[in-house]
PDB file of C-alpha atoms in Angstrom:
ATOM      1  CA  UNK A   1     146.918 -65.577-105.880  1.00 52.00           C
ATOM      2  CA  UNK A   2     144.738 -64.649-102.879  1.00 52.00           C
ATOM      3  CA  UNK A   3     142.661 -62.259-104.981  1.00 49.00           C
ATOM      4  CA  UNK A   4     142.127 -64.956-107.603  1.00 50.00           C
ATOM      5  CA  UNK A   5     141.128 -67.438-104.898  1.00 53.00           C
ATOM      6  CA  UNK A   6     138.628 -64.970-103.426  1.00 54.00           C
ATOM      7  CA  UNK A   7     137.131 -64.403-106.859  1.00 51.00           C
ATOM      8  CA  UNK A   8     136.849 -68.155-107.417  1.00 56.00           C
ATOM      9  CA  UNK A   9     135.160 -68.698-104.049  1.00 56.00           C
ATOM     10  CA  UNK A  10     132.757 -65.840-104.725  1.00 54.00           C
ATOM     11  CA  UNK A  11     131.708 -67.348-108.038  1.00 58.00           C
ATOM     12  CA  UNK A  12     131.460 -70.827-106.523  1.00 62.00           C
ATOM     13  CA  UNK A  13     129.248 -69.750-103.621  1.00 59.00           C
ATOM     14  CA  UNK A  14     127.119 -67.610-105.889  1.00 57.00           C
ATOM     15  CA  UNK A  15     126.601 -70.564-108.218  1.00 58.00           C
ATOM     16  CA  UNK A  16     125.465 -72.725-105.296  1.00 61.00           C
ATOM     17  CA  UNK A  17     122.893 -70.129-104.306  1.00 55.00           C
ATOM     18  CA  UNK A  18     121.628 -69.943-107.852  1.00 52.00           C
ATOM     19  CA  UNK A  19     121.224 -73.718-108.000  1.00 55.00           C
ATOM     20  CA  UNK A  20     119.270 -73.747-104.753  1.00 54.00           C
ATOM     21  CA  UNK A  21     117.019 -70.893-105.696  1.00 54.00           C
ATOM     22  CA  UNK A  22     116.784 -69.319-109.098  1.00 53.00           C
ATOM     23  CA  UNK A  23     116.439 -65.607-108.519  1.00 56.00           C
ATOM     24  CA  UNK A  24     117.107 -62.695-110.785  1.00 60.00           C
ATOM     25  CA  UNK A  25     118.318 -60.599-107.849  1.00 60.00           C
ATOM     26  CA  UNK A  26     120.995 -63.150-107.037  1.00 61.00           C
ATOM     27  CA  UNK A  27     122.248 -63.041-110.604  1.00 62.00           C
ATOM     28  CA  UNK A  28     122.496 -59.271-110.380  1.00 67.00           C
ATOM     29  CA  UNK A  29     124.333 -59.388-107.049  1.00 65.00           C
ATOM     30  CA  UNK A  30     126.686 -62.036-108.354  1.00 66.00           C
ATOM     31  CA  UNK A  31     127.417 -59.994-111.462  1.00 70.00           C
ATOM     32  CA  UNK A  32     128.112 -56.877-109.415  1.00 67.00           C
ATOM     33  CA  UNK A  33     130.381 -58.825-107.059  1.00 67.00           C
ATOM     34  CA  UNK A  34     132.359 -60.359-109.926  1.00 69.00           C
ATOM     35  CA  UNK A  35     132.679 -56.978-111.625  1.00 67.00           C
ATOM     36  CA  UNK A  36     133.887 -55.220-108.473  1.00 65.00           C
ATOM     37  CA  UNK A  37     136.328 -58.025-107.658  1.00 69.00           C
ATOM     38  CA  UNK A  38     137.721 -57.901-111.198  1.00 72.00           C
ATOM     39  CA  UNK A  39     138.116 -54.126-111.131  1.00 69.00           C
ATOM     40  CA  UNK A  40     139.791 -54.321-107.723  1.00 69.00           C
ATOM     41  CA  UNK A  41     142.272 -56.958-108.931  1.00 74.00           C
ATOM     42  CA  UNK A  42     143.096 -55.043-112.094  1.00 77.00           C
ATOM     43  CA  UNK A  43     143.570 -51.750-110.233  1.00 74.00           C
ATOM     44  CA  UNK A  44     145.782 -53.363-107.582  1.00 76.00           C
ATOM     45  CA  UNK A  45     147.951 -55.037-110.222  1.00 82.00           C
ATOM     46  CA  UNK A  46     148.224 -51.834-112.205  1.00 83.00           C
ATOM     47  CA  UNK A  47     149.162 -49.885-109.047  1.00 84.00           C
ATOM     48  CA  UNK A  48     151.942 -52.393-108.375  1.00 87.00           C
ATOM     49  CA  UNK A  49     153.258 -52.003-111.938  1.00 89.00           C
ATOM     50  CA  UNK A  50     153.256 -48.208-111.680  1.00 89.00           C
ATOM     51  CA  UNK A  51     155.135 -48.334-108.366  1.00 90.00           C
ATOM     52  CA  UNK A  52     157.762 -50.639-109.932  1.00 91.00           C
ATOM     53  CA  UNK A  53     158.274 -48.240-112.837  1.00 91.00           C
ATOM     54  CA  UNK A  54     158.538 -45.202-110.550  1.00 91.00           C
ATOM     55  CA  UNK A  55     160.980 -46.967-108.226  1.00 90.00           C
ATOM     56  CA  UNK A  56     163.216 -48.005-111.138  1.00 89.00           C
ATOM     57  CA  UNK A  57     163.127 -44.553-112.710  1.00 88.00           C
ATOM     58  CA  UNK A  58     163.900 -42.807-109.419  1.00 87.00           C
ATOM     59  CA  UNK A  59     167.072 -44.881-109.054  1.00 86.00           C
ATOM     60  CA  UNK A  60     168.341 -44.761-112.636  1.00 83.00           C
ATOM     61  CA  UNK A  61     167.770 -41.000-112.860  1.00 84.00           C
ATOM     62  CA  UNK A  62     170.431 -40.593-110.142  1.00 81.00           C
ATOM     63  CA  UNK A  63     172.958 -42.807-111.956  1.00 77.00           C
ATOM     64  CA  UNK A  64     175.325 -41.258-114.477  1.00 72.00           C
ATOM     65  CA  UNK A  65     174.762 -42.248-118.082  1.00 68.00           C
ATOM     66  CA  UNK A  66     178.154 -43.939-118.427  1.00 64.00           C
ATOM     67  CA  UNK A  67     177.531 -46.021-115.310  1.00 71.00           C
ATOM     68  CA  UNK A  68     174.204 -47.343-116.580  1.00 72.00           C
ATOM     69  CA  UNK A  69     175.902 -49.310-119.379  1.00 73.00           C
ATOM     70  CA  UNK A  70     178.537 -50.672-117.007  1.00 73.00           C
ATOM     71  CA  UNK A  71     175.936 -51.856-114.515  1.00 74.00           C
ATOM     72  CA  UNK A  72     173.958 -53.512-117.303  1.00 73.00           C
ATOM     73  CA  UNK A  73     177.042 -55.463-118.365  1.00 75.00           C
ATOM     74  CA  UNK A  74     177.932 -56.390-114.782  1.00 75.00           C
ATOM     75  CA  UNK A  75     174.484 -57.896-114.249  1.00 74.00           C
ATOM     76  CA  UNK A  76     175.379 -60.501-116.869  1.00 77.00           C
ATOM     77  CA  UNK A  77     178.420 -61.610-114.851  1.00 77.00           C
ATOM     78  CA  UNK A  78     177.693 -64.754-112.773  1.00 82.00           C
ATOM     79  CA  UNK A  79     177.619 -63.990-109.064  1.00 83.00           C
ATOM     80  CA  UNK A  80     177.320 -60.205-109.482  1.00 83.00           C
ATOM     81  CA  UNK A  81     173.799 -60.033-108.040  1.00 85.00           C
ATOM     82  CA  UNK A  82     174.895 -62.128-105.083  1.00 88.00           C
ATOM     83  CA  UNK A  83     177.709 -59.666-104.402  1.00 88.00           C
ATOM     84  CA  UNK A  84     175.191 -56.827-104.581  1.00 88.00           C
ATOM     85  CA  UNK A  85     173.010 -58.632-102.045  1.00 89.00           C
ATOM     86  CA  UNK A  86     175.916 -59.154 -99.633  1.00 90.00           C
ATOM     87  CA  UNK A  87     177.081 -55.556 -99.976  1.00 90.00           C
ATOM     88  CA  UNK A  88     173.554 -54.250 -99.398  1.00 91.00           C
ATOM     89  CA  UNK A  89     173.093 -56.453 -96.344  1.00 91.00           C
ATOM     90  CA  UNK A  90     176.442 -55.435 -94.797  1.00 92.00           C
ATOM     91  CA  UNK A  91     175.804 -51.721 -95.349  1.00 93.00           C
ATOM     92  CA  UNK A  92     172.405 -52.013 -93.725  1.00 93.00           C
ATOM     93  CA  UNK A  93     173.742 -54.024 -90.771  1.00 93.00           C
ATOM     94  CA  UNK A  94     176.497 -51.455 -90.175  1.00 92.00           C
ATOM     95  CA  UNK A  95     173.862 -48.712 -90.038  1.00 93.00           C
ATOM     96  CA  UNK A  96     171.746 -50.855 -87.705  1.00 92.00           C
ATOM     97  CA  UNK A  97     174.721 -51.412 -85.366  1.00 90.00           C
ATOM     98  CA  UNK A  98     175.111 -47.645 -84.966  1.00 89.00           C
ATOM     99  CA  UNK A  99     171.833 -47.493 -83.039  1.00 82.00           C
ATOM    100  CA  UNK A 100     171.388 -48.104 -79.319  1.00 81.00           C
ATOM    101  CA  UNK A 101     168.166 -50.136 -79.371  1.00 85.00           C
ATOM    102  CA  UNK A 102     167.305 -53.654 -80.493  1.00 91.00           C
ATOM    103  CA  UNK A 103     166.944 -54.119 -84.254  1.00 93.00           C
ATOM    104  CA  UNK A 104     165.568 -56.902 -86.419  1.00 95.00           C
ATOM    105  CA  UNK A 105     167.502 -58.614 -89.211  1.00 95.00           C
ATOM    106  CA  UNK A 106     165.335 -60.635 -91.587  1.00 95.00           C
ATOM    107  CA  UNK A 107     167.275 -63.068 -93.768  1.00 93.00           C
ATOM    108  CA  UNK A 108     164.575 -64.515 -96.016  1.00 92.00           C
ATOM    109  CA  UNK A 109     166.854 -66.864 -98.047  1.00 90.00           C
ATOM    110  CA  UNK A 110     168.056 -68.479 -94.815  1.00 91.00           C
ATOM    111  CA  UNK A 111     164.536 -68.378 -93.294  1.00 93.00           C
ATOM    112  CA  UNK A 112     165.877 -66.673 -90.191  1.00 94.00           C
ATOM    113  CA  UNK A 113     165.040 -63.633 -88.059  1.00 95.00           C
ATOM    114  CA  UNK A 114     167.709 -62.267 -85.755  1.00 94.00           C
ATOM    115  CA  UNK A 115     167.392 -59.749 -82.919  1.00 94.00           C
ATOM    116  CA  UNK A 116     170.466 -57.498 -82.985  1.00 93.00           C
ATOM    117  CA  UNK A 117     172.083 -55.152 -80.445  1.00 91.00           C
ATOM    118  CA  UNK A 118     175.078 -53.093 -81.553  1.00 88.00           C
ATOM    119  CA  UNK A 119     175.744 -55.501 -84.417  1.00 85.00           C
ATOM    120  CA  UNK A 120     175.607 -58.577 -82.192  1.00 87.00           C
ATOM    121  CA  UNK A 121     172.905 -61.193 -82.675  1.00 89.00           C
ATOM    122  CA  UNK A 122     171.259 -61.917 -79.303  1.00 90.00           C
ATOM    123  CA  UNK A 123     168.578 -64.322 -80.478  1.00 91.00           C
ATOM    124  CA  UNK A 124     168.002 -66.301 -83.669  1.00 93.00           C
ATOM    125  CA  UNK A 125     164.417 -67.197 -84.630  1.00 94.00           C
ATOM    126  CA  UNK A 126     163.659 -69.702 -87.415  1.00 95.00           C
ATOM    127  CA  UNK A 127     160.967 -68.675 -89.883  1.00 94.00           C
ATOM    128  CA  UNK A 128     158.409 -71.309 -90.782  1.00 93.00           C
ATOM    129  CA  UNK A 129     157.125 -69.450 -93.825  1.00 90.00           C
ATOM    130  CA  UNK A 130     157.892 -66.287 -95.792  1.00 92.00           C
ATOM    131  CA  UNK A 131     156.116 -64.774 -98.782  1.00 91.00           C
ATOM    132  CA  UNK A 132     156.832 -61.435-100.410  1.00 91.00           C
ATOM    133  CA  UNK A 133     154.843 -59.289-102.824  1.00 90.00           C
ATOM    134  CA  UNK A 134     155.726 -59.581-106.538  1.00 90.00           C
ATOM    135  CA  UNK A 135     156.972 -55.989-106.339  1.00 92.00           C
ATOM    136  CA  UNK A 136     160.369 -57.198-105.105  1.00 92.00           C
ATOM    137  CA  UNK A 137     160.890 -59.499-108.084  1.00 89.00           C
ATOM    138  CA  UNK A 138     159.770 -56.962-110.690  1.00 90.00           C
ATOM    139  CA  UNK A 139     162.175 -54.128-109.923  1.00 90.00           C
ATOM    140  CA  UNK A 140     165.770 -54.228-111.170  1.00 88.00           C
ATOM    141  CA  UNK A 141     168.346 -56.004-108.942  1.00 87.00           C
ATOM    142  CA  UNK A 142     170.427 -52.828-108.716  1.00 88.00           C
ATOM    143  CA  UNK A 143     167.357 -50.922-107.554  1.00 90.00           C
ATOM    144  CA  UNK A 144     166.302 -53.615-105.077  1.00 91.00           C
ATOM    145  CA  UNK A 145     169.656 -53.884-103.308  1.00 91.00           C
ATOM    146  CA  UNK A 146     170.106 -50.115-103.229  1.00 90.00           C
ATOM    147  CA  UNK A 147     166.617 -49.930-101.697  1.00 90.00           C
ATOM    148  CA  UNK A 148     167.614 -52.455 -99.003  1.00 91.00           C
ATOM    149  CA  UNK A 149     171.057 -50.983 -98.277  1.00 91.00           C
ATOM    150  CA  UNK A 150     169.788 -49.050 -95.245  1.00 92.00           C
ATOM    151  CA  UNK A 151     167.474 -50.021 -92.378  1.00 93.00           C
ATOM    152  CA  UNK A 152     163.739 -49.372 -92.374  1.00 94.00           C
ATOM    153  CA  UNK A 153     162.197 -47.491 -89.461  1.00 94.00           C
ATOM    154  CA  UNK A 154     158.981 -48.820 -87.916  1.00 94.00           C
ATOM    155  CA  UNK A 155     156.263 -46.165 -87.990  1.00 94.00           C
ATOM    156  CA  UNK A 156     153.204 -48.129 -86.827  1.00 91.00           C
ATOM    157  CA  UNK A 157     152.430 -51.455 -85.200  1.00 90.00           C
ATOM    158  CA  UNK A 158     149.228 -53.323 -84.406  1.00 89.00           C
ATOM    159  CA  UNK A 159     148.931 -56.676 -82.655  1.00 89.00           C
ATOM    160  CA  UNK A 160     146.558 -59.063 -80.938  1.00 87.00           C
ATOM    161  CA  UNK A 161     148.639 -58.932 -77.718  1.00 88.00           C
ATOM    162  CA  UNK A 162     149.944 -55.999 -75.653  1.00 87.00           C
ATOM    163  CA  UNK A 163     153.548 -55.031 -76.186  1.00 80.00           C
ATOM    164  CA  UNK A 164     154.221 -54.696 -72.460  1.00 73.00           C
ATOM    165  CA  UNK A 165     152.098 -57.128 -70.422  1.00 61.00           C
ATOM    166  CA  UNK A 166     151.164 -55.926 -66.944  1.00 54.00           C
ATOM    167  CA  UNK A 167     150.890 -58.124 -63.887  1.00 56.00           C
ATOM    168  CA  UNK A 168     148.554 -56.929 -61.160  1.00 57.00           C
ATOM    169  CA  UNK A 169     150.091 -57.503 -57.710  1.00 59.00           C
ATOM    170  CA  UNK A 170     147.876 -57.165 -54.633  1.00 63.00           C
ATOM    171  CA  UNK A 171     149.618 -55.744 -51.598  1.00 64.00           C
ATOM    172  CA  UNK A 172     149.475 -57.823 -48.379  1.00 65.00           C
ATOM    173  CA  UNK A 173     146.507 -57.084 -46.144  1.00 65.00           C
ATOM    174  CA  UNK A 174     148.681 -57.209 -43.023  1.00 62.00           C
ATOM    175  CA  UNK A 175     152.134 -58.276 -41.926  1.00 59.00           C
ATOM    176  CA  UNK A 176     151.089 -61.924 -41.637  1.00 58.00           C
ATOM    177  CA  UNK A 177     150.711 -62.202 -45.420  1.00 58.00           C
ATOM    178  CA  UNK A 178     154.091 -62.982 -46.899  1.00 57.00           C
ATOM    179  CA  UNK A 179     153.331 -63.693 -50.547  1.00 54.00           C
ATOM    180  CA  UNK A 180     151.139 -61.235 -52.437  1.00 54.00           C
ATOM    181  CA  UNK A 181     148.534 -62.653 -54.780  1.00 56.00           C
ATOM    182  CA  UNK A 182     149.466 -62.223 -58.432  1.00 53.00           C
ATOM    183  CA  UNK A 183     147.024 -62.254 -61.310  1.00 54.00           C
ATOM    184  CA  UNK A 184     148.540 -64.603 -63.941  1.00 52.00           C
ATOM    185  CA  UNK A 185     149.477 -63.290 -67.353  1.00 53.00           C
ATOM    186  CA  UNK A 186     146.552 -64.310 -69.536  1.00 52.00           C
ATOM    187  CA  UNK A 187     148.324 -63.289 -72.757  1.00 50.00           C
ATOM    188  CA  UNK A 188     150.034 -66.682 -72.834  1.00 57.00           C
ATOM    189  CA  UNK A 189     146.825 -68.153 -74.263  1.00 67.00           C
ATOM    190  CA  UNK A 190     146.144 -65.383 -76.758  1.00 81.00           C
ATOM    191  CA  UNK A 191     147.032 -65.913 -80.440  1.00 86.00           C
ATOM    192  CA  UNK A 192     149.899 -63.782 -81.730  1.00 89.00           C
ATOM    193  CA  UNK A 193     149.493 -61.786 -84.927  1.00 90.00           C
ATOM    194  CA  UNK A 194     151.002 -58.380 -85.585  1.00 93.00           C
ATOM    195  CA  UNK A 195     151.640 -55.896 -88.380  1.00 93.00           C
ATOM    196  CA  UNK A 196     154.592 -53.524 -88.734  1.00 94.00           C
ATOM    197  CA  UNK A 197     154.521 -50.550 -91.110  1.00 94.00           C
ATOM    198  CA  UNK A 198     157.762 -48.819 -92.085  1.00 94.00           C
ATOM    199  CA  UNK A 199     158.846 -45.463 -93.470  1.00 92.00           C
ATOM    200  CA  UNK A 200     159.834 -47.168 -96.733  1.00 90.00           C
ATOM    201  CA  UNK A 201     156.227 -48.131 -97.517  1.00 90.00           C
ATOM    202  CA  UNK A 202     156.912 -51.810 -96.722  1.00 93.00           C
ATOM    203  CA  UNK A 203     154.467 -53.704 -94.508  1.00 93.00           C
ATOM    204  CA  UNK A 204     155.406 -56.806 -92.500  1.00 95.00           C
ATOM    205  CA  UNK A 205     152.697 -59.210 -91.375  1.00 92.00           C
ATOM    206  CA  UNK A 206     153.792 -61.744 -88.728  1.00 93.00           C
ATOM    207  CA  UNK A 207     151.597 -64.639 -87.646  1.00 89.00           C
ATOM    208  CA  UNK A 208     151.886 -67.845 -85.625  1.00 89.00           C
ATOM    209  CA  UNK A 209     151.840 -71.052 -87.650  1.00 87.00           C
ATOM    210  CA  UNK A 210     150.342 -73.350 -84.999  1.00 82.00           C
ATOM    211  CA  UNK A 211     147.012 -73.198 -83.202  1.00 74.00           C
ATOM    212  CA  UNK A 212     143.424 -74.412 -83.306  1.00 74.00           C
ATOM    213  CA  UNK A 213     140.242 -73.009 -84.754  1.00 73.00           C
ATOM    214  CA  UNK A 214     140.109 -70.189 -82.182  1.00 74.00           C
ATOM    215  CA  UNK A 215     143.521 -68.952 -83.281  1.00 74.00           C
ATOM    216  CA  UNK A 216     142.523 -69.128 -86.941  1.00 74.00           C
ATOM    217  CA  UNK A 217     139.302 -67.279 -86.097  1.00 74.00           C
ATOM    218  CA  UNK A 218     141.291 -64.461 -84.498  1.00 77.00           C
ATOM    219  CA  UNK A 219     143.735 -64.415 -87.402  1.00 75.00           C
ATOM    220  CA  UNK A 220     140.887 -64.182 -89.916  1.00 75.00           C
ATOM    221  CA  UNK A 221     139.345 -61.090 -88.328  1.00 75.00           C
ATOM    222  CA  UNK A 222     142.714 -59.475 -87.642  1.00 78.00           C
ATOM    223  CA  UNK A 223     143.692 -59.938 -91.295  1.00 75.00           C
ATOM    224  CA  UNK A 224     140.214 -58.843 -92.403  1.00 73.00           C
ATOM    225  CA  UNK A 225     140.616 -55.553 -90.541  1.00 73.00           C
ATOM    226  CA  UNK A 226     143.896 -54.884 -92.340  1.00 70.00           C
ATOM    227  CA  UNK A 227     142.442 -55.774 -95.725  1.00 71.00           C
ATOM    228  CA  UNK A 228     139.345 -53.664 -95.119  1.00 72.00           C
ATOM    229  CA  UNK A 229     141.578 -50.590 -94.829  1.00 72.00           C
ATOM    230  CA  UNK A 230     143.160 -51.498 -98.170  1.00 71.00           C
ATOM    231  CA  UNK A 231     139.753 -52.014 -99.799  1.00 70.00           C
ATOM    232  CA  UNK A 232     138.508 -48.691 -98.430  1.00 72.00           C
ATOM    233  CA  UNK A 233     141.536 -46.824 -99.798  1.00 69.00           C
ATOM    234  CA  UNK A 234     141.213 -48.613-103.126  1.00 68.00           C
ATOM    235  CA  UNK A 235     137.505 -47.806-103.376  1.00 69.00           C
ATOM    236  CA  UNK A 236     138.197 -44.153-102.594  1.00 71.00           C
ATOM    237  CA  UNK A 237     140.846 -43.961-105.309  1.00 67.00           C
ATOM    238  CA  UNK A 238     138.604 -45.748-107.816  1.00 66.00           C
ATOM    239  CA  UNK A 239     135.819 -43.274-107.055  1.00 69.00           C
ATOM    240  CA  UNK A 240     138.199 -40.468-108.039  1.00 70.00           C
ATOM    241  CA  UNK A 241     139.306 -42.398-111.156  1.00 69.00           C
ATOM    242  CA  UNK A 242     142.812 -42.730-109.706  1.00 71.00           C
ATOM    243  CA  UNK A 243     145.077 -45.698-109.122  1.00 74.00           C
ATOM    244  CA  UNK A 244     144.910 -46.957-105.530  1.00 76.00           C
ATOM    245  CA  UNK A 245     147.974 -46.788-103.252  1.00 80.00           C
ATOM    246  CA  UNK A 246     150.057 -49.944-103.270  1.00 85.00           C
ATOM    247  CA  UNK A 247     151.995 -51.208-100.250  1.00 88.00           C
ATOM    248  CA  UNK A 248     154.427 -54.116-100.805  1.00 91.00           C
ATOM    249  CA  UNK A 249     153.828 -56.717 -98.099  1.00 91.00           C
ATOM    250  CA  UNK A 250     155.939 -59.493 -96.620  1.00 93.00           C
ATOM    251  CA  UNK A 251     154.064 -62.218 -94.726  1.00 92.00           C
ATOM    252  CA  UNK A 252     156.093 -64.228 -92.220  1.00 93.00           C
ATOM    253  CA  UNK A 253     154.983 -67.279 -90.244  1.00 92.00           C
ATOM    254  CA  UNK A 254     156.762 -68.451 -87.110  1.00 92.00           C
ATOM    255  CA  UNK A 255     156.100 -70.328 -83.894  1.00 93.00           C
ATOM    256  CA  UNK A 256     153.807 -68.690 -81.372  1.00 91.00           C
ATOM    257  CA  UNK A 257     156.440 -68.362 -78.642  1.00 91.00           C
ATOM    258  CA  UNK A 258     158.939 -66.871 -81.097  1.00 93.00           C
ATOM    259  CA  UNK A 259     156.361 -64.427 -82.455  1.00 92.00           C
ATOM    260  CA  UNK A 260     155.602 -63.200 -78.936  1.00 92.00           C
ATOM    261  CA  UNK A 261     159.291 -62.726 -78.103  1.00 92.00           C
ATOM    262  CA  UNK A 262     159.963 -60.914 -81.370  1.00 93.00           C
ATOM    263  CA  UNK A 263     157.064 -58.477 -81.005  1.00 93.00           C
ATOM    264  CA  UNK A 264     157.792 -57.602 -77.388  1.00 92.00           C
ATOM    265  CA  UNK A 265     161.554 -57.327 -77.818  1.00 91.00           C
ATOM    266  CA  UNK A 266     161.389 -55.034 -80.842  1.00 92.00           C
ATOM    267  CA  UNK A 267     160.905 -51.333 -79.950  1.00 90.00           C
ATOM    268  CA  UNK A 268     157.808 -49.602 -81.271  1.00 87.00           C
ATOM    269  CA  UNK A 269     160.096 -47.314 -83.307  1.00 89.00           C
ATOM    270  CA  UNK A 270     162.778 -49.897 -83.994  1.00 91.00           C
ATOM    271  CA  UNK A 271     164.610 -50.679 -87.222  1.00 94.00           C
ATOM    272  CA  UNK A 272     164.390 -53.582 -89.648  1.00 94.00           C
ATOM    273  CA  UNK A 273     167.057 -54.870 -92.032  1.00 94.00           C
ATOM    274  CA  UNK A 274     165.774 -57.030 -94.883  1.00 93.00           C
ATOM    275  CA  UNK A 275     167.659 -59.195 -97.349  1.00 90.00           C
ATOM    276  CA  UNK A 276     166.482 -61.480-100.171  1.00 85.00           C
TER     277      UNK A 276
END
């Protein structure tokens, strides 16, 4: 949807320029832009399809031939997929509880994020918005819930705020000074947007849902930096006549205060449990 919208806006703005000033060069630039945008969209969609096929094949190759028919019949039973979802979620939560650090449980159907310690939820955060890549709806249910039956490990994070804010405290000049001067934490006014990459090739993009034009300005350039990396990788693959790498993404919107708590509470190498 976003790629189609970008293509539409590109054509619209190009048409306005052509109406204001008829120029052959503008026509050429517009044609090149439309062509590149179309190729990019087609390659990205094709990369997603190939990843779906490979993910399905990798799972079914491990399943015995007699079990494949049974699973196909069970999928026609009402409520079977819901049981798969619950089993997958419980298995993943049990594995998460075995760790010593704080973990994150994302329940997208309930629109809830929960910080967990040893299997106990210590804070519940409502999600204002959640959108997942079409990859998750195109793979088989058996494959999806097997994929989500164990926690994901965070491998990289990037944010607009520091993970551990520092307060500068000035020591007293002499014994007559009782209270030291403290520099206030200026991160309270900063917009909160952060990205988490995992070892399962799933990317989570968290962003605050409220804010003014300054917050949206920061969000635009933060998102642009992430997308520029994707475009660069795609262009490199296209130059080699290869399909670009595809990373399924989940975009989650929540309140600013909740986003700040979630980012700073979650360890840099923490674990995430996801359920649909």
